[in-house]
Tab-separated table of C-alpha atoms in Angstrom:
chain	number	residue	atom	x	y	z
A	1071	MET	CA	0.182	0.214	-0.152
A	1072	VAL	CA	1.024	3.950	-0.745
A	1073	VAL	CA	0.024	6.493	1.331
A	1074	VAL	CA	0.291	10.157	0.127
A	1075	ALA	CA	-0.106	12.649	3.350
A	1076	GLY	CA	1.366	16.481	3.275
A	1077	THR	CA	-0.329	19.571	3.517
A	1078	ILE	CA	-1.213	22.282	0.753
A	1079	CYS	CA	-1.466	26.327	1.279
A	1080	VAL	CA	-3.447	28.688	-0.788
A	1081	ASP	CA	-3.853	31.881	-0.094
A	1082	PRO	CA	-6.302	32.165	3.073
A	1083	ASP	CA	-8.577	34.770	0.289
A	1084	ALA	CA	-9.252	31.902	-1.852
A	1085	HIS	CA	-9.959	29.047	0.496
A	1086	ALA	CA	-13.235	28.487	-0.702
A	1087	ARG	CA	-12.103	28.342	-4.727
A	1088	PHE	CA	-9.525	25.609	-3.449
A	1089	LEU	CA	-12.774	23.639	-2.066
A	1090	ALA	CA	-14.085	24.205	-5.011
A	1091	ALA	CA	-11.886	22.829	-7.118
A	1092	ALA	CA	-11.278	19.733	-4.567
A	1093	ALA	CA	-15.158	18.754	-4.673
A	1094	ALA	CA	-14.497	18.208	-8.650
A	1095	VAL	CA	-11.365	15.948	-8.500
A	1096	VAL	CA	-12.135	13.817	-5.362
A	1097	PRO	CA	-15.114	11.830	-7.001
A	1098	LEU	CA	-12.851	11.264	-10.078
A	1099	THR	CA	-10.200	10.074	-7.937
A	1100	LEU	CA	-12.020	7.621	-5.842
A	1101	ALA	CA	-12.847	6.043	-8.944
A	1102	GLU	CA	-9.764	5.325	-9.994
A	1103	ALA	CA	-8.343	1.539	-9.807
A	1104	GLY	CA	-6.589	0.464	-6.709
A	1105	CYS	CA	-7.578	4.492	-4.659
A	1106	ARG	CA	-8.571	3.394	-1.037
A	1107	GLU	CA	-8.925	6.898	-0.294
A	1108	TYR	CA	-8.585	10.544	-1.452
A	1109	ALA	CA	-9.312	13.722	1.205
A	1110	PHE	CA	-8.946	16.932	1.808
A	1111	TRP	CA	-9.243	18.128	5.161
A	1112	ALA	CA	-9.542	21.922	5.829
A	1113	ASP	CA	-7.212	23.384	8.745
A	1114	PRO	CA	-9.701	25.206	11.385
A	1115	GLY	CA	-6.776	26.854	12.808
A	1116	ALA	CA	-4.655	28.297	9.666
A	1117	PRO	CA	-7.492	29.572	6.927
A	1118	GLY	CA	-5.924	28.524	3.538
A	1119	ARG	CA	-4.442	25.332	4.946
A	1120	PHE	CA	-5.702	21.813	3.627
A	1121	LEU	CA	-4.327	18.309	4.725
A	1122	VAL	CA	-4.086	16.030	2.146
A	1123	PHE	CA	-4.654	12.212	2.598
A	1124	GLU	CA	-4.805	9.027	-0.373
A	1125	GLU	CA	-4.359	5.565	0.289
A	1126	TRP	CA	-3.478	3.401	-2.843
A	1127	ASP	CA	-3.325	0.186	-3.448
A	1128	SER	CA	0.309	-0.051	-5.234
A	1129	GLU	CA	3.000	2.460	-6.529
A	1130	ALA	CA	1.868	2.068	-10.366
A	1131	ASP	CA	-2.117	2.701	-9.188
A	1132	LEU	CA	-0.381	6.249	-7.929
A	1133	GLU	CA	1.767	6.490	-10.989
A	1134	ALA	CA	-1.283	6.167	-13.091
A	1135	HIS	CA	-3.675	8.529	-11.059
A	1136	LEU	CA	-0.452	11.246	-11.016
A	1137	LYS	CA	-1.219	11.292	-15.164
A	1138	ALA	CA	-4.995	11.538	-14.844
A	1139	PRO	CA	-6.744	14.522	-16.625
A	1140	HIS	CA	-8.542	15.484	-13.657
A	1141	LEU	CA	-5.541	15.698	-11.373
A	1142	ARG	CA	-4.008	17.735	-14.203
A	1143	ALA	CA	-7.133	19.782	-14.055
A	1144	PHE	CA	-7.110	19.981	-10.641
A	1145	GLN	CA	-3.279	21.079	-10.741
A	1146	ALA	CA	-4.270	23.993	-13.177
A	1147	ALA	CA	-6.721	25.241	-10.728
A	1148	LEU	CA	-4.057	25.017	-8.330
A	1149	ALA	CA	-1.853	27.295	-10.385
A	1150	GLN	CA	-4.468	29.846	-10.717
A	1151	ILE	CA	-5.947	29.983	-7.284
A	1152	GLY	CA	-2.370	30.744	-6.188
A	1153	LEU	CA	-0.609	27.664	-4.529
A	1154	ARG	CA	1.497	29.178	-1.940
A	1155	GLU	CA	2.821	26.108	-0.582
A	1156	ALA	CA	2.765	22.104	-1.427
A	1157	GLY	CA	4.612	19.257	1.338
A	1158	VAL	CA	3.261	16.592	0.428
A	1159	ARG	CA	5.075	12.786	0.686
A	1160	ARG	CA	4.669	9.536	-0.614
A	1161	TYR	CA	5.024	6.535	2.200
A	1162	LEU	CA	5.449	2.894	1.492
A	1163	VAL	CA	3.627	0.985	4.081
A	1164	GLU	CA	4.775	-2.750	4.532
A	1165	ALA	CA	1.734	-3.343	7.368
A	1166	VAL	CA	-1.253	-1.819	9.109
A	1167	ARG	CA	-2.954	-2.579	12.182
A	1168	PRO	CA	-5.149	-1.019	14.376
A	1169	LEU	CA	-3.916	1.351	17.144
């Protein structure tokens, strides 16, 4: 399994526009092969800061997602919105168990 997690920051004035762009990409991504989870959450203490969390069955599934037209459209929307910072990482998970 592959987990993608991190943060994306946009101008606080663009908070609602980010949510609209995310609302468009999330259902399309969740329909992709190998996608277990794909979500964004607004940081309640920092307008314009969003937490990113994804789970993929394999690196190949994630790589296919990175080439998907709807992800390219989302990235273009972020460029228009004014992406300030992105700190998103890929984690290769060998085992999962309840906490």
